[in-house]
Amino acid sequence: MLIANNTHNKVIGYILWIFGFMGAHRFYYGRPVTGTLYFFTLGLFFIGWIVDLFLIPSMDRAADRRYVSGGKDYNVTWILLTFLGILGIHRLYLGKWLTALIWFLTGGLFLIGYLYDYWTLNEQIDEVNRNRFR
């Protein structure tokens, strides 16, 4: 029996796409390299950004296949990172108390840790969800 693994949400993907020329939706769907490329090229000079309007459903399906759902919700964690990331609230949610405190006291580890989390957040959530089953 095939169980649906809905880890990411198209609505959130499209909301982040609005800021996609900064790469937000690409980071959300686990594509940090192209997210960074979009950040520095304004969504590949807005052309890639427009093309992504049509690619979001396939990016959503790929993320759903790649990551494991579980006790920690990807959407909640991404919202916490996006709006409260320099305070480390997303790390508290994931149960990473020590680094959450460091993020809180240092402004997301002087923003370097904040950027690191944009690159690795899906993997961090995936690891927490996989370890839950061990």
PDB file of C-alpha atoms in Angstrom:
ATOM      1  CA  MET A   1       0.000   0.000   0.000  1.00  0.00           C
ATOM      2  CA  LEU A   2       1.384   3.405  -1.003  1.00  0.00           C
ATOM      3  CA  ILE A   3       1.105   6.072   1.681  1.00  0.00           C
ATOM      4  CA  ALA A   4       0.979   9.693   0.552  1.00  0.00           C
ATOM      5  CA  ASN A   5       3.962  11.646   1.838  1.00  0.00           C
ATOM      6  CA  ASN A   6       2.879  15.278   1.682  1.00  0.00           C
ATOM      7  CA  THR A   7       5.794  17.132   3.242  1.00  0.00           C
ATOM      8  CA  HIS A   8       5.584  20.375   1.289  1.00  0.00           C
ATOM      9  CA  ASN A   9       2.652  22.575   0.288  1.00  0.00           C
ATOM     10  CA  LYS A  10       2.054  24.132  -3.139  1.00  0.00           C
ATOM     11  CA  VAL A  11       0.325  27.164  -1.610  1.00  0.00           C
ATOM     12  CA  ILE A  12       3.405  27.970   0.457  1.00  0.00           C
ATOM     13  CA  GLY A  13       5.540  27.282  -2.619  1.00  0.00           C
ATOM     14  CA  TYR A  14       3.567  29.834  -4.633  1.00  0.00           C
ATOM     15  CA  ILE A  15       3.672  32.385  -1.820  1.00  0.00           C
ATOM     16  CA  LEU A  16       7.444  31.987  -1.691  1.00  0.00           C
ATOM     17  CA  TRP A  17       7.528  32.141  -5.496  1.00  0.00           C
ATOM     18  CA  ILE A  18       6.332  35.743  -5.237  1.00  0.00           C
ATOM     19  CA  PHE A  19       9.754  36.359  -3.699  1.00  0.00           C
ATOM     20  CA  GLY A  20      11.275  33.743  -5.997  1.00  0.00           C
ATOM     21  CA  PHE A  21      13.594  36.145  -7.718  1.00  0.00           C
ATOM     22  CA  MET A  22      15.411  35.875  -4.374  1.00  0.00           C
ATOM     23  CA  GLY A  23      15.326  32.037  -4.544  1.00  0.00           C
ATOM     24  CA  ALA A  24      12.970  31.467  -1.584  1.00  0.00           C
ATOM     25  CA  HIS A  25      10.792  28.824  -3.249  1.00  0.00           C
ATOM     26  CA  ARG A  26      13.834  26.925  -4.488  1.00  0.00           C
ATOM     27  CA  PHE A  27      15.290  26.706  -0.979  1.00  0.00           C
ATOM     28  CA  TYR A  28      11.891  25.547   0.298  1.00  0.00           C
ATOM     29  CA  TYR A  29      11.769  22.687  -2.202  1.00  0.00           C
ATOM     30  CA  GLY A  30      15.297  21.529  -1.317  1.00  0.00           C
ATOM     31  CA  ARG A  31      17.206  23.118  -4.183  1.00  0.00           C
ATOM     32  CA  PRO A  32      19.787  25.299  -2.429  1.00  0.00           C
ATOM     33  CA  VAL A  33      22.232  25.589  -5.328  1.00  0.00           C
ATOM     34  CA  THR A  34      19.648  27.041  -7.711  1.00  0.00           C
ATOM     35  CA  GLY A  35      18.165  29.040  -4.820  1.00  0.00           C
ATOM     36  CA  THR A  36      21.541  30.708  -4.347  1.00  0.00           C
ATOM     37  CA  LEU A  37      21.889  31.206  -8.101  1.00  0.00           C
ATOM     38  CA  TYR A  38      18.460  32.858  -8.193  1.00  0.00           C
ATOM     39  CA  PHE A  39      19.427  35.039  -5.230  1.00  0.00           C
ATOM     40  CA  PHE A  40      22.450  36.462  -7.026  1.00  0.00           C
ATOM     41  CA  THR A  41      20.870  36.742 -10.509  1.00  0.00           C
ATOM     42  CA  LEU A  42      17.348  37.908  -9.578  1.00  0.00           C
ATOM     43  CA  GLY A  43      15.781  34.636 -10.613  1.00  0.00           C
ATOM     44  CA  LEU A  44      18.075  34.275 -13.617  1.00  0.00           C
ATOM     45  CA  PHE A  45      17.092  37.767 -14.700  1.00  0.00           C
ATOM     46  CA  PHE A  46      13.410  37.057 -13.980  1.00  0.00           C
ATOM     47  CA  ILE A  47      13.149  34.512 -16.826  1.00  0.00           C
ATOM     48  CA  GLY A  48      13.736  31.473 -14.607  1.00  0.00           C
ATOM     49  CA  TRP A  49      11.397  32.990 -12.049  1.00  0.00           C
ATOM     50  CA  ILE A  50       8.552  33.092 -14.574  1.00  0.00           C
ATOM     51  CA  VAL A  51       9.302  29.549 -15.786  1.00  0.00           C
ATOM     52  CA  ASP A  52       9.157  28.344 -12.169  1.00  0.00           C
ATOM     53  CA  LEU A  53       5.522  29.419 -11.995  1.00  0.00           C
ATOM     54  CA  PHE A  54       4.822  26.300 -14.043  1.00  0.00           C
ATOM     55  CA  LEU A  55       7.486  24.100 -12.405  1.00  0.00           C
ATOM     56  CA  ILE A  56       6.273  24.437  -8.803  1.00  0.00           C
ATOM     57  CA  PRO A  57       3.889  21.433  -8.992  1.00  0.00           C
ATOM     58  CA  SER A  58       6.725  19.154 -10.119  1.00  0.00           C
ATOM     59  CA  MET A  59       9.115  20.594  -7.509  1.00  0.00           C
ATOM     60  CA  ASP A  60       6.433  19.935  -4.888  1.00  0.00           C
ATOM     61  CA  ARG A  61       6.033  16.302  -5.976  1.00  0.00           C
ATOM     62  CA  ALA A  62       9.810  15.791  -5.994  1.00  0.00           C
ATOM     63  CA  ALA A  63      10.144  17.225  -2.463  1.00  0.00           C
ATOM     64  CA  ASP A  64       7.272  15.016  -1.265  1.00  0.00           C
ATOM     65  CA  ARG A  65       9.101  11.941  -2.613  1.00  0.00           C
ATOM     66  CA  ARG A  66      12.489  12.988  -1.254  1.00  0.00           C
ATOM     67  CA  TYR A  67      11.652  13.895   2.348  1.00  0.00           C
ATOM     68  CA  VAL A  68       9.988  11.913   5.140  1.00  0.00           C
ATOM     69  CA  SER A  69       6.934  13.273   6.903  1.00  0.00           C
ATOM     70  CA  GLY A  70       6.741  12.873  10.633  1.00  0.00           C
ATOM     71  CA  GLY A  71       6.399  14.679  13.908  1.00  0.00           C
ATOM     72  CA  LYS A  72       7.981  17.898  12.660  1.00  0.00           C
ATOM     73  CA  ASP A  73       6.112  19.722   9.924  1.00  0.00           C
ATOM     74  CA  TYR A  74       8.184  21.141   7.064  1.00  0.00           C
ATOM     75  CA  ASN A  75       5.799  24.034   6.466  1.00  0.00           C
ATOM     76  CA  VAL A  76       5.759  25.179  10.095  1.00  0.00           C
ATOM     77  CA  THR A  77       9.541  24.958  10.302  1.00  0.00           C
ATOM     78  CA  TRP A  78      10.016  26.947   7.097  1.00  0.00           C
ATOM     79  CA  ILE A  79       7.610  29.654   8.255  1.00  0.00           C
ATOM     80  CA  LEU A  80       9.485  29.880  11.572  1.00  0.00           C
ATOM     81  CA  LEU A  81      12.828  30.122   9.753  1.00  0.00           C
ATOM     82  CA  THR A  82      11.577  32.739   7.319  1.00  0.00           C
ATOM     83  CA  PHE A  83      10.066  35.070   9.895  1.00  0.00           C
ATOM     84  CA  LEU A  84      11.911  34.282  13.149  1.00  0.00           C
ATOM     85  CA  GLY A  85      15.066  32.550  11.925  1.00  0.00           C
ATOM     86  CA  ILE A  86      17.594  34.952  13.390  1.00  0.00           C
ATOM     87  CA  LEU A  87      16.015  34.297  16.792  1.00  0.00           C
ATOM     88  CA  GLY A  88      16.403  30.510  16.415  1.00  0.00           C
ATOM     89  CA  ILE A  89      12.706  29.717  16.924  1.00  0.00           C
ATOM     90  CA  HIS A  90      12.784  27.093  14.152  1.00  0.00           C
ATOM     91  CA  ARG A  91      15.626  25.359  16.004  1.00  0.00           C
ATOM     92  CA  LEU A  92      13.568  25.304  19.200  1.00  0.00           C
ATOM     93  CA  TYR A  93      10.770  23.672  17.225  1.00  0.00           C
ATOM     94  CA  LEU A  94      13.193  20.990  16.004  1.00  0.00           C
ATOM     95  CA  GLY A  95      14.408  20.343  19.562  1.00  0.00           C
ATOM     96  CA  LYS A  96      17.852  21.844  19.028  1.00  0.00           C
ATOM     97  CA  TRP A  97      17.890  23.880  22.236  1.00  0.00           C
ATOM     98  CA  LEU A  98      21.605  24.687  22.416  1.00  0.00           C
ATOM     99  CA  THR A  99      21.895  26.019  18.877  1.00  0.00           C
ATOM    100  CA  ALA A 100      18.562  27.827  19.294  1.00  0.00           C
ATOM    101  CA  LEU A 101      20.063  29.686  22.241  1.00  0.00           C
ATOM    102  CA  ILE A 102      23.200  30.473  20.225  1.00  0.00           C
ATOM    103  CA  TRP A 103      21.033  31.740  17.323  1.00  0.00           C
ATOM    104  CA  PHE A 104      19.037  33.886  19.752  1.00  0.00           C
ATOM    105  CA  LEU A 105      22.118  35.451  21.347  1.00  0.00           C
ATOM    106  CA  THR A 106      24.054  36.003  18.107  1.00  0.00           C
ATOM    107  CA  GLY A 107      21.342  36.952  15.599  1.00  0.00           C
ATOM    108  CA  GLY A 108      21.375  33.653  13.760  1.00  0.00           C
ATOM    109  CA  LEU A 109      25.089  33.198  14.398  1.00  0.00           C
ATOM    110  CA  PHE A 110      25.743  36.573  12.778  1.00  0.00           C
ATOM    111  CA  LEU A 111      23.471  35.637   9.827  1.00  0.00           C
ATOM    112  CA  ILE A 112      25.860  32.926   8.609  1.00  0.00           C
ATOM    113  CA  GLY A 113      23.928  30.258  10.513  1.00  0.00           C
ATOM    114  CA  TYR A 114      20.688  31.703   9.182  1.00  0.00           C
ATOM    115  CA  LEU A 115      21.943  31.216   5.622  1.00  0.00           C
ATOM    116  CA  TYR A 116      23.219  27.756   6.533  1.00  0.00           C
ATOM    117  CA  ASP A 117      19.707  26.852   7.672  1.00  0.00           C
ATOM    118  CA  TYR A 118      18.256  27.989   4.339  1.00  0.00           C
ATOM    119  CA  TRP A 119      20.637  25.543   2.670  1.00  0.00           C
ATOM    120  CA  THR A 120      20.038  22.607   5.014  1.00  0.00           C
ATOM    121  CA  LEU A 121      16.641  22.992   6.705  1.00  0.00           C
ATOM    122  CA  ASN A 122      14.869  20.257   4.727  1.00  0.00           C
ATOM    123  CA  GLU A 123      17.635  17.799   5.604  1.00  0.00           C
ATOM    124  CA  GLN A 124      17.503  18.843   9.264  1.00  0.00           C
ATOM    125  CA  ILE A 125      13.741  18.226   9.414  1.00  0.00           C
ATOM    126  CA  ASP A 126      14.122  14.963   7.504  1.00  0.00           C
ATOM    127  CA  GLU A 127      16.770  13.760   9.983  1.00  0.00           C
ATOM    128  CA  VAL A 128      14.594  14.624  13.000  1.00  0.00           C
ATOM    129  CA  ASN A 129      11.617  12.815  11.423  1.00  0.00           C
ATOM    130  CA  ARG A 130      13.678   9.732  10.519  1.00  0.00           C
ATOM    131  CA  ASN A 131      15.227   9.519  14.008  1.00  0.00           C
ATOM    132  CA  ARG A 132      11.756   9.563  15.498  1.00  0.00           C
ATOM    133  CA  PHE A 133      11.142   6.106  14.019  1.00  0.00           C
ATOM    134  CA  ARG A 134      14.347   4.590  15.473  1.00  0.00           C
TER     135      ARG A 134
END
